């Protein structure tokens, strides 16, 4: 008697695939985040964006368990303000707002750098501080934030970095950046960190 065996080839039908490119950054917020792709032509131009130079730029998948997509730079605005500090510690609250018409997810650490007018990074990108807070879903108009941390001048060796002309921020998992002009952030003591995104 002859016997035959059928071999079935598996097929991945979960819809997974390469994530689409993030939308370009939009003008947003009272402080004016700008698209980062053009080469600056003068004081009002934003510097060009480069690929994230810090592992802080990674940290999210394309969607959460409910299928909500990742927030892209084109759908976000941002602002920064100095927070409460003490004992030589300086904190800044960096806030993201969902400007799109759909809910989206921020999950992990952003990539954050102070940059000069010509696009050169000042010092080094912010390092990760603490553990990830997990996925944060933002409905249209809702906000989430991270906390940037540095030191007062003279608290630690290393002096202070040059004042940045822009703050460049890659949302978690994005290859497109938001840029905030004249963020008034001064990094001292070679301490520059960011928490992960949370509500």
PDB file of C-alpha atoms in Angstrom:
ATOM      1  CA  UNK A   1       0.000   0.000   0.000  1.00  0.00           C
ATOM      2  CA  UNK A   2       1.251   3.464  -0.854  1.00  0.00           C
ATOM      3  CA  UNK A   3       0.788   6.344   1.510  1.00  0.00           C
ATOM      4  CA  UNK A   4       1.049  10.022   0.822  1.00  0.00           C
ATOM      5  CA  UNK A   5       1.799  12.877   3.209  1.00  0.00           C
ATOM      6  CA  UNK A   6       0.617  16.426   2.687  1.00  0.00           C
ATOM      7  CA  UNK A   7       2.851  19.183   3.971  1.00  0.00           C
ATOM      8  CA  UNK A   8       1.218  22.545   4.609  1.00  0.00           C
ATOM      9  CA  UNK A   9       3.333  25.649   4.433  1.00  0.00           C
ATOM     10  CA  UNK A  10       2.570  28.176   7.145  1.00  0.00           C
ATOM     11  CA  UNK A  11       1.534  31.648   6.131  1.00  0.00           C
ATOM     12  CA  UNK A  12       1.804  34.691   8.308  1.00  0.00           C
ATOM     13  CA  UNK A  13      -1.578  36.392   8.139  1.00  0.00           C
ATOM     14  CA  UNK A  14      -1.372  38.561  11.201  1.00  0.00           C
ATOM     15  CA  UNK A  15      -1.022  41.694   9.099  1.00  0.00           C
ATOM     16  CA  UNK A  16       2.446  42.423  10.401  1.00  0.00           C
ATOM     17  CA  UNK A  17       4.961  44.021   8.138  1.00  0.00           C
ATOM     18  CA  UNK A  18       7.388  46.895   7.965  1.00  0.00           C
ATOM     19  CA  UNK A  19       6.080  50.013   9.569  1.00  0.00           C
ATOM     20  CA  UNK A  20       5.384  52.908   7.253  1.00  0.00           C
ATOM     21  CA  UNK A  21       7.584  55.940   7.392  1.00  0.00           C
ATOM     22  CA  UNK A  22       6.523  58.478   9.943  1.00  0.00           C
ATOM     23  CA  UNK A  23       4.912  61.663   8.742  1.00  0.00           C
ATOM     24  CA  UNK A  24       7.031  64.802   8.736  1.00  0.00           C
ATOM     25  CA  UNK A  25       6.893  67.002  11.801  1.00  0.00           C
ATOM     26  CA  UNK A  26       4.261  69.703  11.778  1.00  0.00           C
ATOM     27  CA  UNK A  27       4.334  73.200  13.184  1.00  0.00           C
ATOM     28  CA  UNK A  28       2.770  72.893  16.620  1.00  0.00           C
ATOM     29  CA  UNK A  29       2.535  74.309  20.108  1.00  0.00           C
ATOM     30  CA  UNK A  30       2.973  77.823  21.330  1.00  0.00           C
ATOM     31  CA  UNK A  31       6.713  77.549  20.955  1.00  0.00           C
ATOM     32  CA  UNK A  32       6.594  76.437  17.324  1.00  0.00           C
ATOM     33  CA  UNK A  33       7.943  72.918  16.639  1.00  0.00           C
ATOM     34  CA  UNK A  34       8.943  72.781  13.019  1.00  0.00           C
ATOM     35  CA  UNK A  35       9.568  70.250  10.314  1.00  0.00           C
ATOM     36  CA  UNK A  36      13.202  69.274  10.366  1.00  0.00           C
ATOM     37  CA  UNK A  37      13.922  68.168   6.825  1.00  0.00           C
ATOM     38  CA  UNK A  38      14.902  71.466   5.127  1.00  0.00           C
ATOM     39  CA  UNK A  39      18.408  72.853   5.413  1.00  0.00           C
ATOM     40  CA  UNK A  40      18.327  76.070   7.471  1.00  0.00           C
ATOM     41  CA  UNK A  41      18.509  79.223   5.395  1.00  0.00           C
ATOM     42  CA  UNK A  42      18.432  81.769   8.179  1.00  0.00           C
ATOM     43  CA  UNK A  43      17.532  82.401  11.788  1.00  0.00           C
ATOM     44  CA  UNK A  44      13.904  81.300  11.352  1.00  0.00           C
ATOM     45  CA  UNK A  45      14.714  78.014   9.609  1.00  0.00           C
ATOM     46  CA  UNK A  46      14.815  74.681  11.371  1.00  0.00           C
ATOM     47  CA  UNK A  47      18.007  72.633  11.147  1.00  0.00           C
ATOM     48  CA  UNK A  48      18.052  69.354   9.240  1.00  0.00           C
ATOM     49  CA  UNK A  49      17.117  66.182  11.079  1.00  0.00           C
ATOM     50  CA  UNK A  50      19.543  63.304  11.246  1.00  0.00           C
ATOM     51  CA  UNK A  51      18.950  59.700  12.185  1.00  0.00           C
ATOM     52  CA  UNK A  52      18.594  59.207  15.937  1.00  0.00           C
ATOM     53  CA  UNK A  53      22.033  58.997  17.505  1.00  0.00           C
ATOM     54  CA  UNK A  54      20.803  57.628  20.814  1.00  0.00           C
ATOM     55  CA  UNK A  55      19.161  54.348  21.831  1.00  0.00           C
ATOM     56  CA  UNK A  56      16.567  56.545  23.544  1.00  0.00           C
ATOM     57  CA  UNK A  57      14.883  56.991  20.171  1.00  0.00           C
ATOM     58  CA  UNK A  58      13.800  53.357  20.130  1.00  0.00           C
ATOM     59  CA  UNK A  59      11.212  51.688  22.275  1.00  0.00           C
ATOM     60  CA  UNK A  60       7.844  51.144  20.600  1.00  0.00           C
ATOM     61  CA  UNK A  61       6.097  48.899  18.143  1.00  0.00           C
ATOM     62  CA  UNK A  62       3.758  50.079  15.431  1.00  0.00           C
ATOM     63  CA  UNK A  63       0.582  49.450  17.437  1.00  0.00           C
ATOM     64  CA  UNK A  64      -0.606  48.477  20.906  1.00  0.00           C
ATOM     65  CA  UNK A  65      -2.717  45.433  21.796  1.00  0.00           C
ATOM     66  CA  UNK A  66      -5.911  47.215  20.729  1.00  0.00           C
ATOM     67  CA  UNK A  67      -4.493  47.926  17.279  1.00  0.00           C
ATOM     68  CA  UNK A  68      -4.059  51.670  17.859  1.00  0.00           C
ATOM     69  CA  UNK A  69      -1.188  52.977  15.736  1.00  0.00           C
ATOM     70  CA  UNK A  70       2.003  54.613  16.967  1.00  0.00           C
ATOM     71  CA  UNK A  71       2.020  58.402  17.237  1.00  0.00           C
ATOM     72  CA  UNK A  72       4.067  59.971  14.462  1.00  0.00           C
ATOM     73  CA  UNK A  73       5.931  63.254  14.484  1.00  0.00           C
ATOM     74  CA  UNK A  74       3.529  64.658  11.893  1.00  0.00           C
ATOM     75  CA  UNK A  75       0.582  64.171  14.242  1.00  0.00           C
ATOM     76  CA  UNK A  76       2.221  65.568  17.373  1.00  0.00           C
ATOM     77  CA  UNK A  77       3.031  68.960  18.794  1.00  0.00           C
ATOM     78  CA  UNK A  78       5.305  69.618  21.752  1.00  0.00           C
ATOM     79  CA  UNK A  79       6.232  72.241  24.314  1.00  0.00           C
ATOM     80  CA  UNK A  80       8.716  72.455  27.169  1.00  0.00           C
ATOM     81  CA  UNK A  81       8.682  74.265  30.497  1.00  0.00           C
ATOM     82  CA  UNK A  82      10.924  74.300  33.519  1.00  0.00           C
ATOM     83  CA  UNK A  83       9.597  72.321  36.457  1.00  0.00           C
ATOM     84  CA  UNK A  84      10.284  72.329  40.173  1.00  0.00           C
ATOM     85  CA  UNK A  85      13.807  71.506  41.244  1.00  0.00           C
ATOM     86  CA  UNK A  86      15.944  71.672  44.318  1.00  0.00           C
ATOM     87  CA  UNK A  87      19.302  70.723  45.806  1.00  0.00           C
ATOM     88  CA  UNK A  88      21.015  71.589  42.556  1.00  0.00           C
ATOM     89  CA  UNK A  89      18.651  69.512  40.386  1.00  0.00           C
ATOM     90  CA  UNK A  90      16.971  71.063  37.330  1.00  0.00           C
ATOM     91  CA  UNK A  91      13.934  69.492  35.650  1.00  0.00           C
ATOM     92  CA  UNK A  92      12.072  70.337  32.446  1.00  0.00           C
ATOM     93  CA  UNK A  93       8.692  68.917  31.464  1.00  0.00           C
ATOM     94  CA  UNK A  94       8.523  68.079  27.767  1.00  0.00           C
ATOM     95  CA  UNK A  95       4.880  67.658  26.727  1.00  0.00           C
ATOM     96  CA  UNK A  96       3.513  65.935  23.609  1.00  0.00           C
ATOM     97  CA  UNK A  97       0.011  66.725  22.319  1.00  0.00           C
ATOM     98  CA  UNK A  98      -1.891  64.598  19.813  1.00  0.00           C
ATOM     99  CA  UNK A  99      -2.846  67.007  17.023  1.00  0.00           C
ATOM    100  CA  UNK A 100      -4.182  64.313  14.707  1.00  0.00           C
ATOM    101  CA  UNK A 101      -7.782  63.246  14.367  1.00  0.00           C
ATOM    102  CA  UNK A 102      -7.208  59.717  15.689  1.00  0.00           C
ATOM    103  CA  UNK A 103      -5.945  58.067  18.846  1.00  0.00           C
ATOM    104  CA  UNK A 104      -2.322  56.963  18.819  1.00  0.00           C
ATOM    105  CA  UNK A 105       0.231  55.359  21.146  1.00  0.00           C
ATOM    106  CA  UNK A 106       3.524  56.561  22.612  1.00  0.00           C
ATOM    107  CA  UNK A 107       5.534  53.756  24.168  1.00  0.00           C
ATOM    108  CA  UNK A 108       9.036  54.136  25.564  1.00  0.00           C
ATOM    109  CA  UNK A 109      11.743  56.765  25.542  1.00  0.00           C
ATOM    110  CA  UNK A 110      12.078  59.615  23.061  1.00  0.00           C
ATOM    111  CA  UNK A 111      15.385  60.599  21.487  1.00  0.00           C
ATOM    112  CA  UNK A 112      16.224  64.099  22.771  1.00  0.00           C
ATOM    113  CA  UNK A 113      19.107  66.337  21.704  1.00  0.00           C
ATOM    114  CA  UNK A 114      20.104  69.966  22.017  1.00  0.00           C
ATOM    115  CA  UNK A 115      21.328  71.208  18.678  1.00  0.00           C
ATOM    116  CA  UNK A 116      22.970  74.244  17.149  1.00  0.00           C
ATOM    117  CA  UNK A 117      21.539  76.304  14.313  1.00  0.00           C
ATOM    118  CA  UNK A 118      23.607  74.290  11.802  1.00  0.00           C
ATOM    119  CA  UNK A 119      22.147  70.992  13.060  1.00  0.00           C
ATOM    120  CA  UNK A 120      25.198  69.854  15.068  1.00  0.00           C
ATOM    121  CA  UNK A 121      24.401  68.075  18.341  1.00  0.00           C
ATOM    122  CA  UNK A 122      25.560  69.850  21.509  1.00  0.00           C
ATOM    123  CA  UNK A 123      27.065  67.479  24.045  1.00  0.00           C
ATOM    124  CA  UNK A 124      25.322  64.119  23.736  1.00  0.00           C
ATOM    125  CA  UNK A 125      21.699  62.951  23.350  1.00  0.00           C
ATOM    126  CA  UNK A 126      19.759  62.497  26.592  1.00  0.00           C
ATOM    127  CA  UNK A 127      20.274  59.151  28.308  1.00  0.00           C
ATOM    128  CA  UNK A 128      17.409  57.016  29.568  1.00  0.00           C
ATOM    129  CA  UNK A 129      16.399  57.519  33.186  1.00  0.00           C
ATOM    130  CA  UNK A 130      14.463  54.758  34.949  1.00  0.00           C
ATOM    131  CA  UNK A 131      12.214  52.056  33.542  1.00  0.00           C
ATOM    132  CA  UNK A 132       9.690  52.355  30.750  1.00  0.00           C
ATOM    133  CA  UNK A 133       6.157  53.310  31.826  1.00  0.00           C
ATOM    134  CA  UNK A 134       4.654  51.216  29.012  1.00  0.00           C
ATOM    135  CA  UNK A 135       2.210  52.245  26.312  1.00  0.00           C
ATOM    136  CA  UNK A 136       0.333  55.534  26.651  1.00  0.00           C
ATOM    137  CA  UNK A 137      -2.679  55.998  24.381  1.00  0.00           C
ATOM    138  CA  UNK A 138      -3.448  59.585  23.394  1.00  0.00           C
ATOM    139  CA  UNK A 139      -6.897  60.509  22.132  1.00  0.00           C
ATOM    140  CA  UNK A 140      -7.019  63.563  19.838  1.00  0.00           C
ATOM    141  CA  UNK A 141      -6.090  66.675  21.830  1.00  0.00           C
ATOM    142  CA  UNK A 142      -4.724  64.726  24.801  1.00  0.00           C
ATOM    143  CA  UNK A 143      -1.193  65.046  26.176  1.00  0.00           C
ATOM    144  CA  UNK A 144       1.626  62.979  27.641  1.00  0.00           C
ATOM    145  CA  UNK A 145       5.045  64.028  28.882  1.00  0.00           C
ATOM    146  CA  UNK A 146       8.601  63.120  29.784  1.00  0.00           C
ATOM    147  CA  UNK A 147      10.892  64.749  32.337  1.00  0.00           C
ATOM    148  CA  UNK A 148      14.320  66.007  31.299  1.00  0.00           C
ATOM    149  CA  UNK A 149      16.902  66.251  34.081  1.00  0.00           C
ATOM    150  CA  UNK A 150      20.134  68.203  34.413  1.00  0.00           C
ATOM    151  CA  UNK A 151      22.047  70.030  37.166  1.00  0.00           C
ATOM    152  CA  UNK A 152      22.615  73.595  38.262  1.00  0.00           C
ATOM    153  CA  UNK A 153      25.916  75.127  37.285  1.00  0.00           C
ATOM    154  CA  UNK A 154      28.715  74.293  39.740  1.00  0.00           C
ATOM    155  CA  UNK A 155      27.013  71.252  41.293  1.00  0.00           C
ATOM    156  CA  UNK A 156      29.235  68.781  39.450  1.00  0.00           C
ATOM    157  CA  UNK A 157      32.373  68.812  37.331  1.00  0.00           C
ATOM    158  CA  UNK A 158      32.026  69.246  33.602  1.00  0.00           C
ATOM    159  CA  UNK A 159      30.826  72.823  33.371  1.00  0.00           C
ATOM    160  CA  UNK A 160      27.826  73.712  31.221  1.00  0.00           C
ATOM    161  CA  UNK A 161      27.167  72.934  27.581  1.00  0.00           C
ATOM    162  CA  UNK A 162      26.625  75.645  25.030  1.00  0.00           C
ATOM    163  CA  UNK A 163      23.069  76.983  24.944  1.00  0.00           C
ATOM    164  CA  UNK A 164      21.052  75.100  22.319  1.00  0.00           C
ATOM    165  CA  UNK A 165      19.288  76.893  19.479  1.00  0.00           C
ATOM    166  CA  UNK A 166      16.827  74.023  19.117  1.00  0.00           C
ATOM    167  CA  UNK A 167      15.551  70.976  20.960  1.00  0.00           C
ATOM    168  CA  UNK A 168      15.217  68.014  18.590  1.00  0.00           C
ATOM    169  CA  UNK A 169      12.941  65.185  19.743  1.00  0.00           C
ATOM    170  CA  UNK A 170      12.249  61.846  18.080  1.00  0.00           C
ATOM    171  CA  UNK A 171       9.005  60.375  19.459  1.00  0.00           C
ATOM    172  CA  UNK A 172       9.476  56.742  20.554  1.00  0.00           C
ATOM    173  CA  UNK A 173       9.948  54.502  17.527  1.00  0.00           C
ATOM    174  CA  UNK A 174       9.977  57.375  15.036  1.00  0.00           C
ATOM    175  CA  UNK A 175      12.607  58.289  12.463  1.00  0.00           C
ATOM    176  CA  UNK A 176      11.064  61.745  12.035  1.00  0.00           C
ATOM    177  CA  UNK A 177      11.719  64.473  14.585  1.00  0.00           C
ATOM    178  CA  UNK A 178       9.965  67.431  16.113  1.00  0.00           C
ATOM    179  CA  UNK A 179      12.056  70.559  16.573  1.00  0.00           C
ATOM    180  CA  UNK A 180      11.455  73.275  19.134  1.00  0.00           C
ATOM    181  CA  UNK A 181      13.191  76.599  18.634  1.00  0.00           C
ATOM    182  CA  UNK A 182      15.016  78.316  21.506  1.00  0.00           C
ATOM    183  CA  UNK A 183      13.999  75.853  24.234  1.00  0.00           C
ATOM    184  CA  UNK A 184      15.913  77.692  27.013  1.00  0.00           C
ATOM    185  CA  UNK A 185      17.426  74.450  28.310  1.00  0.00           C
ATOM    186  CA  UNK A 186      20.944  74.635  29.733  1.00  0.00           C
ATOM    187  CA  UNK A 187      22.711  71.373  30.502  1.00  0.00           C
ATOM    188  CA  UNK A 188      25.374  71.403  33.224  1.00  0.00           C
ATOM    189  CA  UNK A 189      27.504  68.795  34.980  1.00  0.00           C
ATOM    190  CA  UNK A 190      27.279  66.492  31.937  1.00  0.00           C
ATOM    191  CA  UNK A 191      23.902  65.336  33.248  1.00  0.00           C
ATOM    192  CA  UNK A 192      21.160  65.112  30.605  1.00  0.00           C
ATOM    193  CA  UNK A 193      18.487  62.416  30.926  1.00  0.00           C
ATOM    194  CA  UNK A 194      14.912  61.711  29.908  1.00  0.00           C
ATOM    195  CA  UNK A 195      12.218  59.546  31.460  1.00  0.00           C
ATOM    196  CA  UNK A 196       9.918  57.446  29.299  1.00  0.00           C
ATOM    197  CA  UNK A 197       6.566  58.795  28.137  1.00  0.00           C
ATOM    198  CA  UNK A 198       3.725  58.839  30.659  1.00  0.00           C
ATOM    199  CA  UNK A 199       0.396  60.596  31.076  1.00  0.00           C
TER     200      UNK A 199
END
